[in-house]
Coordinates of C-alpha atoms and ligand atoms in Angstrom, one line a residue:
M1 CA -244.2 137.7 -134.0
P2 CA -243.9 139.9 -137.8
I3 CA -241.0 140.2 -139.6
Q4 CA -239.3 143.6 -138.3
R5 CA -235.8 145.5 -139.7
L6 CA -233.4 144.8 -136.9
A7 CA -232.6 148.2 -135.6
P8 CA -229.3 149.2 -137.3
D9 CA -227.4 149.3 -133.9
L10 CA -228.4 145.8 -133.4
V11 CA -227.2 144.8 -137.1
A12 CA -223.8 146.7 -135.9
K13 CA -223.5 144.6 -133.4
I14 CA -224.1 140.8 -135.5
A15 CA -222.3 141.7 -137.9
A16 CA -218.6 142.7 -135.7
G17 CA -219.6 139.1 -133.6
E18 CA -218.6 137.6 -136.9
V19 CA -215.2 139.9 -137.7
I20 CA -214.0 140.2 -133.7
E21 CA -215.0 136.5 -132.2
R22 CA -212.4 137.2 -129.3
P23 CA -210.6 139.7 -128.0
A24 CA -207.1 138.2 -130.1
S25 CA -209.1 138.5 -133.1
A26 CA -208.7 142.8 -133.1
V27 CA -205.4 142.6 -132.1
K28 CA -205.6 140.9 -135.1
E29 CA -207.3 143.3 -137.6
L30 CA -205.3 146.3 -135.6
I31 CA -201.9 145.0 -136.4
E32 CA -203.5 144.0 -140.0
N33 CA -204.2 147.7 -140.6
A34 CA -200.4 149.0 -139.3
L35 CA -199.0 146.3 -141.3
D36 CA -201.2 147.9 -144.6
A37 CA -200.2 151.8 -143.3
G38 CA -196.6 150.8 -144.2
A39 CA -195.6 150.2 -140.2
T40 CA -192.1 149.5 -140.0
Q41 CA -192.7 149.1 -135.7
V42 CA -195.9 147.7 -134.3
G43 CA -196.4 147.7 -130.4
V44 CA -199.0 145.9 -128.7
E45 CA -200.5 146.2 -125.1
A46 CA -202.9 144.0 -123.5
T47 CA -204.6 143.5 -120.4
Q48 CA -207.0 140.9 -118.9
G49 CA -206.6 138.8 -121.8
G50 CA -207.5 141.8 -123.3
L51 CA -210.4 142.6 -121.9
G52 CA -209.3 145.7 -119.9
I53 CA -207.2 147.2 -122.4
I54 CA -206.4 146.3 -125.8
R55 CA -203.5 148.8 -127.3
V56 CA -201.9 148.9 -131.3
S57 CA -199.9 151.9 -131.6
D58 CA -197.8 151.9 -135.4
N59 CA -195.5 154.2 -137.1
G60 CA -196.9 153.8 -140.5
C61 CA -199.0 156.6 -142.8
G62 CA -201.5 157.7 -140.6
I63 CA -205.0 159.1 -141.1
P64 CA -205.3 162.3 -142.0
G65 CA -208.1 164.3 -139.2
E66 CA -211.4 164.8 -141.6
E67 CA -211.0 161.5 -142.0
L68 CA -211.4 159.1 -139.3
P69 CA -215.0 159.5 -138.6
L70 CA -214.7 157.2 -141.7
A71 CA -212.6 154.9 -141.0
F72 CA -215.1 154.2 -138.3
E73 CA -218.4 153.4 -141.2
R74 CA -218.8 149.8 -141.9
H75 CA -218.0 149.4 -145.6
A76 CA -215.5 152.3 -145.7
T77 CA -211.9 151.1 -147.0
S78 CA -209.1 153.1 -148.5
K79 CA -207.8 149.4 -149.5
L80 CA -210.3 149.0 -152.9
L81 CA -212.1 151.0 -155.2
S82 CA -213.4 148.1 -157.8
E83 CA -214.7 144.4 -157.8
S84 CA -211.3 143.9 -159.9
D85 CA -209.7 145.0 -157.0
L86 CA -211.7 142.0 -154.9
A87 CA -210.1 139.7 -156.9
R88 CA -207.0 140.2 -156.2
V89 CA -206.3 142.3 -152.8
A90 CA -203.0 142.5 -152.1
S91 CA -203.5 144.4 -148.9
L92 CA -204.2 142.1 -145.3
G93 CA -208.1 144.7 -145.1
F94 CA -209.7 145.1 -147.3
R95 CA -214.0 144.8 -146.4
G96 CA -214.1 147.9 -144.2
E97 CA -215.6 146.2 -141.7
A98 CA -212.4 145.9 -138.8
L99 CA -212.5 149.6 -137.5
P100 CA -216.3 149.5 -136.8
S101 CA -216.8 146.3 -135.7
I102 CA -214.2 147.2 -133.3
A103 CA -216.3 150.1 -131.9
A104 CA -219.7 147.9 -131.9
V105 CA -218.2 146.1 -129.4
A106 CA -215.6 147.7 -126.7
D107 CA -214.6 152.2 -126.6
V108 CA -212.5 153.4 -128.2
D109 CA -210.1 155.8 -128.5
I110 CA -208.0 156.8 -131.7
V111 CA -204.9 159.2 -132.3
S112 CA -203.3 159.8 -135.4
R113 CA -200.8 161.8 -137.5
P114 CA -199.9 161.6 -141.1
A115 CA -196.7 163.0 -142.1
E116 CA -197.6 165.5 -143.8
A117 CA -200.0 167.0 -140.8
S118 CA -198.6 169.2 -137.8
A119 CA -200.6 167.5 -135.4
G120 CA -202.3 164.3 -135.1
A121 CA -206.0 163.8 -134.6
H122 CA -208.1 162.3 -131.9
L123 CA -211.8 160.6 -131.8
K124 CA -213.6 158.8 -129.0
L125 CA -216.7 156.3 -130.2
Q126 CA -218.5 155.2 -127.5
N127 CA -221.7 152.3 -128.7
G128 CA -220.4 152.9 -131.6
A129 CA -221.4 156.3 -131.6
V130 CA -218.4 160.0 -131.6
V131 CA -218.4 160.8 -128.6
A132 CA -215.6 163.5 -128.8
S133 CA -212.8 164.5 -131.7
G134 CA -210.4 167.2 -131.0
P135 CA -206.5 167.7 -132.7
R136 CA -204.1 166.1 -130.3
G137 CA -199.7 165.9 -130.1
A138 CA -199.3 162.7 -131.5
P139 CA -196.2 160.8 -133.4
L140 CA -196.7 159.5 -136.1
G141 CA -198.4 157.1 -137.4
T142 CA -201.2 155.7 -135.4
T143 CA -202.8 154.3 -132.0
V144 CA -205.7 152.8 -131.6
T145 CA -207.1 152.1 -127.6
A146 CA -209.9 149.9 -127.1
R147 CA -211.6 149.0 -123.6
G148 CA -213.9 147.1 -122.3
L149 CA -214.3 143.8 -125.2
F150 CA -217.4 142.9 -125.0
R151 CA -218.8 144.5 -121.8
R152 CA -222.3 145.6 -123.6
Q153 CA -222.1 141.5 -124.6
P154 CA -222.4 139.1 -122.0
A155 CA -223.0 136.1 -124.0
R156 CA -219.7 137.3 -125.7
L157 CA -217.9 137.1 -122.7
K158 CA -219.3 133.7 -121.9
F159 CA -218.3 132.3 -124.0
L160 CA -214.6 133.2 -123.7
R161 CA -211.6 130.7 -122.4
S162 CA -210.0 132.5 -119.1
T163 CA -207.8 135.6 -119.3
T164 CA -205.0 133.6 -119.5
S165 CA -206.4 131.1 -122.3
E166 CA -207.3 134.6 -124.3
A167 CA -204.1 136.3 -123.5
G168 CA -202.6 133.1 -124.6
Q169 CA -203.6 134.1 -128.2
I170 CA -202.9 136.9 -128.5
A171 CA -199.3 136.4 -127.8
A172 CA -199.6 132.9 -130.7
V173 CA -201.5 136.4 -133.3
V174 CA -198.6 139.3 -132.8
S175 CA -196.1 135.5 -132.5
H176 CA -197.5 134.6 -136.5
Y177 CA -197.2 138.5 -137.3
A178 CA -193.6 139.2 -136.2
L179 CA -192.7 135.9 -138.1
A180 CA -194.2 136.5 -141.3
Y181 CA -193.3 140.2 -141.3
A182 CA -189.2 140.2 -140.0
E183 CA -188.8 143.9 -141.5
V184 CA -191.4 145.5 -138.9
A185 CA -189.9 145.7 -135.0
F186 CA -192.8 144.3 -133.1
T187 CA -193.2 144.1 -129.0
L188 CA -196.0 143.1 -127.1
R189 CA -196.5 143.1 -123.6
L190 CA -199.0 141.1 -122.0
D191 CA -200.5 142.9 -118.9
G192 CA -197.3 145.3 -118.1
R193 CA -195.2 142.0 -119.0
L194 CA -192.3 142.8 -121.9
S195 CA -193.3 138.8 -124.1
L196 CA -192.3 139.9 -127.1
Q197 CA -189.9 142.0 -129.0
T198 CA -188.7 141.4 -132.0
P199 CA -185.7 143.0 -134.1
G200 CA -187.1 144.1 -137.4
S201 CA -184.1 142.9 -139.0
G202 CA -186.1 141.4 -141.9
Q203 CA -183.7 138.5 -140.8
R204 CA -186.0 136.1 -140.8
R205 CA -184.1 133.2 -138.9
E206 CA -183.9 137.1 -136.0
A207 CA -187.9 136.7 -135.6
V208 CA -188.4 133.2 -135.8
A209 CA -185.4 133.1 -132.2
A210 CA -187.9 136.2 -131.4
V211 CA -190.7 133.8 -131.5
Y212 CA -189.3 129.9 -130.2
G213 CA -185.6 131.0 -129.0
V214 CA -182.9 130.8 -130.2
P215 CA -182.5 127.1 -130.3
A216 CA -184.9 126.9 -132.2
A217 CA -183.8 129.4 -134.0
S218 CA -180.1 128.0 -135.4
A219 CA -181.4 124.8 -136.1
M220 CA -184.0 125.6 -139.1
L221 CA -183.0 124.9 -142.3
P222 CA -183.4 127.1 -145.4
L223 CA -185.0 126.5 -147.8
P224 CA -183.5 125.9 -151.2
N225 CA -184.0 128.3 -153.6
P226 CA -186.9 128.1 -155.7
E227 CA -187.6 127.1 -158.9
A228 CA -188.8 129.7 -161.7
D229 CA -191.3 128.6 -163.5
E230 CA -193.2 127.2 -160.3
Y231 CA -196.8 127.3 -159.7
A232 CA -196.4 128.7 -156.2
N233 CA -193.4 130.0 -155.0
V234 CA -192.1 128.7 -151.4
S235 CA -189.9 130.4 -149.2
G236 CA -189.2 130.3 -145.7
L237 CA -187.6 128.1 -142.4
V238 CA -188.4 124.5 -141.1
S239 CA -187.0 122.7 -138.6
P240 CA -185.5 120.0 -139.0
P241 CA -186.6 116.3 -138.0
D242 CA -184.6 116.1 -134.3
V243 CA -186.4 119.7 -133.9
T244 CA -189.7 118.9 -132.8
R245 CA -192.9 120.2 -131.1
A246 CA -195.9 118.5 -130.0
N247 CA -198.1 120.3 -131.9
R248 CA -199.1 121.7 -135.1
T249 CA -199.7 124.9 -134.4
Y250 CA -195.4 125.7 -134.7
I251 CA -196.3 125.3 -138.4
S252 CA -197.1 128.5 -139.8
L253 CA -198.0 129.3 -143.2
F254 CA -198.0 132.7 -144.7
I255 CA -200.1 133.2 -148.6
N256 CA -199.3 136.6 -150.0
R257 CA -198.3 137.5 -145.9
R258 CA -201.0 137.0 -144.7
W259 CA -201.3 134.5 -141.9
V260 CA -204.2 131.1 -143.2
R261 CA -204.9 128.0 -141.4
S262 CA -205.6 125.5 -143.7
R263 CA -205.4 122.0 -142.7
T264 CA -204.5 121.2 -146.3
L265 CA -201.6 122.6 -146.5
T266 CA -200.3 122.2 -143.3
F267 CA -200.8 118.7 -144.1
A268 CA -198.8 119.8 -147.0
V269 CA -196.1 120.3 -144.4
E270 CA -196.5 117.3 -142.8
E271 CA -196.4 114.6 -145.3
A272 CA -192.7 116.3 -146.1
Y273 CA -191.6 114.6 -143.0
R274 CA -193.0 111.6 -143.0
G275 CA -190.9 109.1 -142.2
L276 CA -188.6 111.2 -140.1
L277 CA -190.4 111.9 -137.0
T278 CA -191.6 109.3 -134.6
S279 CA -195.7 109.9 -134.0
G280 CA -196.9 113.0 -132.1
R281 CA -194.5 115.0 -132.8
F282 CA -194.0 117.8 -135.2
P283 CA -192.1 120.8 -136.7
I284 CA -191.2 123.8 -136.4
A285 CA -192.0 125.5 -140.1
V286 CA -192.5 129.3 -141.1
L287 CA -193.2 129.3 -144.7
D288 CA -194.3 132.2 -147.2
I289 CA -196.3 130.7 -150.1
T290 CA -196.6 133.4 -153.1
L291 CA -198.8 132.8 -155.7
P292 CA -200.7 135.7 -158.4
P293 CA -203.4 137.6 -156.3
E294 CA -206.1 135.6 -158.9
E295 CA -205.2 132.9 -157.7
V296 CA -206.5 132.6 -153.9
D297 CA -209.9 134.1 -152.8
V298 CA -209.5 136.0 -149.3
N299 CA -213.0 137.0 -149.2
V300 CA -214.3 133.4 -148.3
H301 CA -214.1 134.0 -144.5
P302 CA -215.0 136.8 -141.9
T303 CA -212.2 137.1 -140.3
K304 CA -209.4 135.9 -143.5
A305 CA -208.5 133.1 -141.7
E306 CA -209.2 130.5 -144.6
V307 CA -208.7 131.6 -148.1
R308 CA -209.1 129.3 -151.1
I309 CA -206.8 128.6 -153.3
R310 CA -207.7 128.0 -157.2
R311 CA -205.2 125.4 -157.5
E312 CA -205.0 123.7 -153.8
R313 CA -203.7 120.2 -155.2
E314 CA -200.6 121.9 -156.7
V315 CA -199.7 123.7 -154.2
F316 CA -200.2 121.1 -151.6
T317 CA -197.6 119.1 -154.3
I318 CA -194.9 121.8 -154.6
L319 CA -195.1 122.5 -151.1
Q320 CA -194.3 119.4 -150.0
R321 CA -191.3 118.5 -152.5
R322 CA -189.9 121.4 -151.4
V323 CA -189.8 120.9 -147.5
R324 CA -188.3 117.3 -148.6
R325 CA -185.9 118.4 -150.7
A326 CA -184.5 121.1 -148.1
L327 CA -185.2 118.2 -145.5
I328 CA -183.4 115.6 -147.6
D329 CA -179.9 118.1 -148.6
Q330 CA -179.8 119.5 -145.0
A331 CA -180.5 118.1 -142.4
P332 CA -177.7 116.7 -140.2
A333 CA -177.5 112.7 -139.0
P334 CA -179.3 111.9 -136.3
Q335 CA -178.3 113.0 -132.8
A336 CA -175.7 110.4 -131.1
R337 CA -175.5 112.1 -127.6
V338 CA -178.5 112.5 -126.1
G339 CA -176.9 113.7 -122.4
A340 CA -175.3 110.2 -121.6
W341 CA -177.7 108.5 -124.0
T342 CA -175.8 107.3 -127.0
T343 CA -176.2 105.4 -129.9
P344 CA -174.8 101.9 -129.6
A345 CA -174.1 101.5 -133.0
A346 CA -171.1 104.0 -131.7
A347 CA -170.7 103.2 -128.3
P348 CA -167.3 101.2 -127.9
G349 CA -168.9 100.1 -124.2
A350 CA -171.6 97.1 -126.2
I351 CA -170.2 93.9 -125.7
P352 CA -170.8 91.9 -128.5
R353 CA -172.2 88.9 -128.1
P354 CA -169.8 86.0 -128.3
V355 CA -168.9 84.3 -132.0
S356 CA -169.2 80.7 -130.1
S357 CA -173.0 81.4 -129.9
L358 CA -174.0 82.3 -133.3
S359 CA -175.4 78.9 -134.9
P360 CA -173.3 78.4 -138.1
T361 CA -175.7 79.9 -140.2
Q362 CA -175.7 83.0 -138.2
G363 CA -172.1 82.2 -138.6
R364 CA -172.6 82.1 -141.9
H365 CA -174.6 85.3 -142.9
L366 CA -172.9 87.2 -140.6
A367 CA -169.1 86.2 -142.4
S368 CA -171.1 87.3 -145.4
T369 CA -173.3 90.4 -144.7
R370 CA -169.4 91.5 -143.1
S371 CA -167.9 91.4 -147.1
T372 CA -170.7 92.9 -148.7
D373 CA -171.5 96.4 -146.0
R374 CA -167.8 96.4 -146.8
Q375 CA -168.5 97.0 -151.1
M376 CA -171.4 98.8 -149.6
A377 CA -169.6 100.9 -147.9
T378 CA -167.0 101.9 -150.4
A379 CA -170.0 102.3 -152.5
S380 CA -171.5 104.9 -150.6
G381 CA -168.6 106.5 -149.0
G382 CA -170.1 104.6 -145.8
T383 CA -168.7 105.2 -142.3
P384 CA -165.3 102.3 -140.8
Q385 CA -168.8 101.6 -138.5
E386 CA -170.4 100.0 -141.2
A387 CA -167.2 97.9 -141.4
A388 CA -167.2 96.1 -139.4
P389 CA -170.6 94.6 -138.1
L390 CA -169.3 92.1 -135.9
L391 CA -168.9 94.9 -133.1
S392 CA -172.8 96.2 -133.6
R393 CA -174.0 93.3 -132.7
L394 CA -176.3 92.4 -129.8
P395 CA -175.9 91.9 -126.0
L396 CA -178.0 89.1 -124.7
L397 CA -181.2 91.7 -123.4
R398 CA -183.9 91.7 -121.2
A399 CA -187.2 93.5 -121.9
V400 CA -188.1 95.4 -118.9
G401 CA -191.6 97.3 -119.7
Q402 CA -192.8 100.2 -122.3
V403 CA -192.2 103.3 -122.2
G404 CA -195.3 106.1 -124.0
A405 CA -196.2 103.3 -126.0
T406 CA -193.8 103.0 -128.3
Y407 CA -189.8 102.5 -126.0
V408 CA -189.5 99.5 -124.5
V409 CA -186.9 99.5 -122.4
A410 CA -184.9 97.1 -121.7
E411 CA -181.9 96.0 -120.0
G412 CA -178.3 94.2 -120.7
P413 CA -174.9 93.3 -119.6
E414 CA -173.6 96.9 -120.5
G415 CA -176.7 98.5 -118.8
V416 CA -180.6 99.8 -120.1
Y417 CA -181.4 100.1 -124.1
L418 CA -184.6 102.5 -125.0
I419 CA -185.1 100.6 -128.1
D420 CA -187.8 102.4 -130.8
Q421 CA -190.5 99.5 -131.3
H422 CA -191.6 100.1 -134.9
A423 CA -187.5 101.3 -135.9
A424 CA -187.1 98.4 -133.9
H425 CA -190.4 95.8 -135.7
E426 CA -189.0 97.7 -139.7
R427 CA -185.6 96.7 -139.2
I428 CA -186.8 93.6 -138.5
L429 CA -189.2 92.1 -141.6
Y430 CA -186.5 93.8 -143.9
E431 CA -183.7 91.7 -143.0
R432 CA -186.7 89.1 -143.1
L433 CA -187.9 90.2 -146.7
L434 CA -184.7 90.3 -148.3
S435 CA -183.6 86.9 -146.7
K436 CA -186.0 84.8 -149.4
P437 CA -184.7 83.7 -152.7
A438 CA -186.8 85.4 -155.0
G439 CA -189.9 83.5 -155.7
Q440 CA -190.3 82.6 -152.3
A441 CA -192.5 85.3 -150.8
E442 CA -195.0 83.6 -148.7
V443 CA -197.9 85.8 -150.4
Q444 CA -202.0 85.5 -149.5
G445 CA -204.4 85.4 -152.5
F446 CA -207.8 86.6 -153.2
L447 CA -210.9 84.3 -154.8
Q448 CA -211.8 88.5 -155.3
P449 CA -209.3 90.3 -157.4
V450 CA -209.3 94.0 -155.5
P451 CA -209.7 96.6 -158.1
V452 CA -207.3 99.8 -156.9
D453 CA -207.2 103.4 -158.8
L454 CA -203.8 104.6 -158.8
T455 CA -202.7 108.8 -159.8
P456 CA -200.5 109.1 -161.7
H457 CA -197.7 109.5 -159.2
Q458 CA -198.2 106.0 -158.2
A459 CA -198.9 103.7 -161.0
Q460 CA -195.1 105.7 -162.3
A461 CA -193.8 104.2 -158.9
L462 CA -196.2 100.8 -159.5
R463 CA -193.8 100.7 -162.8
A464 CA -190.5 101.6 -161.4
A465 CA -190.7 99.3 -158.9
A466 CA -192.5 96.5 -160.9
E467 CA -190.5 93.8 -160.6
A468 CA -189.7 93.7 -157.1
L469 CA -192.9 94.6 -155.5
A470 CA -193.6 90.7 -157.7
E471 CA -190.9 89.2 -156.2
Q472 CA -192.2 90.1 -152.3
G473 CA -195.8 88.5 -153.6
F474 CA -197.6 91.3 -154.9
S475 CA -199.7 90.3 -158.1
L476 CA -201.1 92.9 -160.8
E477 CA -202.5 93.6 -163.8
P478 CA -203.5 96.0 -165.4
F479 CA -207.3 96.3 -165.7
G480 CA -207.2 100.0 -168.0
G481 CA -206.5 102.9 -167.6
R482 CA -204.9 103.5 -164.3
T483 CA -206.9 100.8 -162.1
Y484 CA -205.6 97.8 -161.3
L485 CA -206.5 93.9 -160.2
L486 CA -205.0 93.1 -157.1
R487 CA -204.9 89.0 -157.2
A488 CA -202.2 88.2 -154.3
A489 CA -200.4 90.6 -151.4
P490 CA -197.6 89.3 -148.9
S491 CA -199.0 87.6 -146.0
L492 CA -197.4 90.3 -143.9
L493 CA -200.4 91.9 -145.2
A494 CA -202.4 89.6 -144.2
S495 CA -204.7 91.6 -141.6
Q496 CA -204.8 94.9 -143.6
D497 CA -206.3 96.8 -146.7
A498 CA -204.6 95.2 -148.5
G499 CA -205.3 97.4 -152.0
R500 CA -205.1 100.1 -149.4
A501 CA -201.6 99.1 -148.0
L502 CA -200.7 98.9 -151.8
V503 CA -201.7 102.6 -152.5
E504 CA -200.2 103.5 -149.3
L505 CA -196.6 101.3 -150.5
L506 CA -196.6 103.6 -153.2
D507 CA -196.8 106.6 -152.1
M508 CA -194.2 105.6 -149.4
L509 CA -191.6 104.0 -152.9
A510 CA -192.4 107.6 -154.6
R511 CA -190.9 109.4 -151.9
E512 CA -187.0 110.0 -151.9
E513 CA -186.1 108.5 -148.5
G514 CA -184.4 105.3 -148.2
P515 CA -182.7 102.6 -150.4
A516 CA -181.5 103.4 -153.9
D517 CA -182.1 99.7 -155.0
P518 CA -185.7 98.7 -156.1
R519 CA -185.5 95.6 -154.7
E520 CA -184.5 96.7 -150.9
R521 CA -186.8 99.9 -151.7
V522 CA -189.6 97.7 -151.9
A523 CA -188.4 96.0 -148.9
A524 CA -187.9 98.9 -146.5
S525 CA -191.7 100.4 -147.3
L526 CA -193.5 96.8 -146.8
A527 CA -191.5 96.9 -143.6
C528 CA -192.4 100.5 -142.6
H529 CA -195.8 99.9 -143.1
A530 CA -196.6 96.5 -141.6
A531 CA -194.4 96.8 -138.7
I532 CA -196.2 98.1 -135.0
R533 CA -196.7 101.8 -135.0
A534 CA -195.5 103.9 -132.1
G535 CA -198.7 104.1 -130.2
Q536 CA -199.5 100.7 -130.0
T537 CA -199.0 98.9 -126.6
L538 CA -197.4 96.0 -126.1
G539 CA -197.9 92.8 -123.3
Q540 CA -194.6 91.3 -122.4
E541 CA -194.3 88.8 -125.0
E542 CA -194.7 90.4 -127.9
M543 CA -191.8 92.9 -126.1
R544 CA -189.8 89.7 -125.1
E545 CA -190.0 88.3 -129.0
L546 CA -189.2 92.1 -130.5
V547 CA -185.8 91.8 -128.6
K548 CA -184.6 88.7 -129.2
Q549 CA -185.8 88.9 -132.7
L550 CA -183.8 92.5 -133.2
E551 CA -181.0 90.9 -131.6
E552 CA -180.5 88.4 -134.2
T553 CA -180.9 90.7 -137.5
Q554 CA -176.9 92.1 -138.4
T555 CA -177.4 95.8 -138.5
P556 CA -179.5 96.0 -135.2
H557 CA -179.1 99.3 -134.7
T558 CA -180.9 101.3 -137.3
C559 CA -183.9 100.6 -139.9
P560 CA -183.6 100.7 -142.9
H561 CA -184.3 104.0 -143.9
G562 CA -181.2 104.8 -141.2
R563 CA -182.1 105.4 -138.3
P564 CA -181.3 104.4 -134.6
T565 CA -183.2 101.7 -133.8
M566 CA -182.0 102.4 -129.9
I567 CA -180.3 104.6 -127.8
H568 CA -178.0 103.3 -124.7
L569 CA -177.2 104.0 -121.0
S570 CA -174.3 102.5 -120.3
A571 CA -173.7 100.9 -116.8
E572 CA -171.2 102.8 -116.4
A573 CA -172.6 106.3 -117.2
L574 CA -175.4 104.9 -115.0
A575 CA -173.1 105.2 -112.0
K576 CA -171.3 108.1 -112.8
E577 CA -175.1 110.1 -113.2
F578 CA -175.6 108.6 -109.9
K579 CA -172.8 110.1 -108.0
R580 CA -171.7 106.0 -107.8
R581 CA -168.1 106.4 -109.1
Ligands
ADP601 P1 -209.9 147.8 -144.3 O1 -208.9 147.8 -143.1 O2 -210.8 146.9 -144.5 O3 -209.7 148.9 -144.7 P2 -211.2 148.6 -141.3 O4 -212.2 149.5 -141.1 O5 -209.6 148.0 -140.9 O6 -210.8 148.6 -143.2 O7 -209.7 149.8 -141.9 C1 -210.7 151.2 -141.9 C2 -209.7 152.0 -142.8 O8 -209.5 153.1 -142.2 C3 -208.8 151.6 -143.5 O9 -209.2 151.4 -144.8 C4 -207.8 152.7 -144.2 O10 -207.5 153.4 -143.9 C5 -207.8 153.6 -142.5 N1 -207.0 152.3 -140.8 C6 -207.2 151.8 -139.9 N2 -206.0 151.7 -139.3 C7 -205.1 152.6 -140.2 C8 -203.5 153.0 -139.5 N3 -202.9 151.5 -138.1 N4 -202.7 153.1 -140.4 C9 -203.6 153.5 -141.3 N5 -205.0 154.1 -142.0 C10 -205.6 152.9 -141.4
MG602 MG1 -208.3 146.4 -141.7

């Protein structure tokens, strides 16, 4: 076939396909136009997952009648004049592609009236061409209706998912804009049913309540006031560690008020929760990142969902640090009650193991812990609970099985225990590491030293904890710059890549969590690193061993970071729940 120029309407359809991938992309573009027009009310309707009708109406500035046809011409926009504008786009739209693209793949009706016009104007397009126009009575603002989306593109239709799933995507788009623009009142109707309504009060929390429900919204923590001289300003709401979801789609990021998808920045938010969430759980976050517009390139993706940030690494750090700060400062203590389940440290019903069953060394150990616990309690203003460790000893437990490859179910004289296998193992390893006198750590030496390159941050963490790391068996030698040679490592890490383990350990140490004392900090990080993970299937023997070792710890109910290792359902509560009493 010789080279030929494609027909203009085919060109238009190909280009449209990039902007309008699916019904939700049309909804997104129309909402962005409404927001760019300064609307305070945006109504969205869709039927059959957007394949029947999509209608977006707003009370924004409107389009003068004589400009209406121009709005449907490719690359016609009121938002961009020069190339220098492109370097710092402040509006959501700027390419003049959305309306012509929608008109290329659907039949479109638009009615619009600007404030100064006495009547509205109407335009009807089919197959991208105007087929009718004229004046029409209309409220202030703009209503765009798209019918029969992709009807003439059977190939595209084939690739769409079910109408239910497309409707879900539409709901996600509207929800995100509702979260980002709390000052705008959004309504969404799907197949005639009201599916979302936000008050438009300007209160972020109220928008979150409309989207994620009141319980989640009222638990959300605000980010502290930003530091004035930071490159990126981050504000918004994040969920406390006990309010989680099963996937990361509840992490919403807006850069200069544009909803963006960024794996990197989403990861920054996840990182801020490191150690606070069980694996497979994710936070809810609604975060506004404000950057100088010239620092962001929004012109990299046809749907503008991805942007390029000049100093992304810096934004990552600021985001992670600010979210972490909010969590550390404000997150409430772990919940003590989940229905009839309790954290046993607080449960008076937990039967202490009889003192006589302790070996003499255990008894001595216990006695000395009591006094140190008291000292710690006074020093940190702790609770009386900490001062009575005897009462918090575990009774003898029998491992029954495992749930979700994460929790071990055990029974004891006082009912049922659900033990978090990672937290429990962390506690066991932590106490074991700390009980070893200095210089007696079990060490594994390398025939070939392992070179490790550290970031400035990690190098700093290394300097701060050098002594404690050496005590646990790390033998490191400076090798110029930020490179070190690892000659030996704790044998606890034997099964792992020791260099990588060290780097991760340093990252853990650099985070503001866990005990303040460097020795305890190193032990806590090492324990966390070496402990069995959530998601790891355990055999009966391993479960039995875990429970037995946990019984032998001094403080079995919490991990070194203070999170519970177990929850307890007492025999009495069980009988009560089943109405046996
Ligand atoms: P862009 O948003 O990139 O400029 P569009 O094709 O989405 O391109 O829209 C073209 C132009 O039509 C916009 O620049 C704007 O002037 C006008 N427009 C579109 N939708 C609306 C609306 N809801 N309210 C006011 N003006 C609108
Ligand atoms: Mg637009």
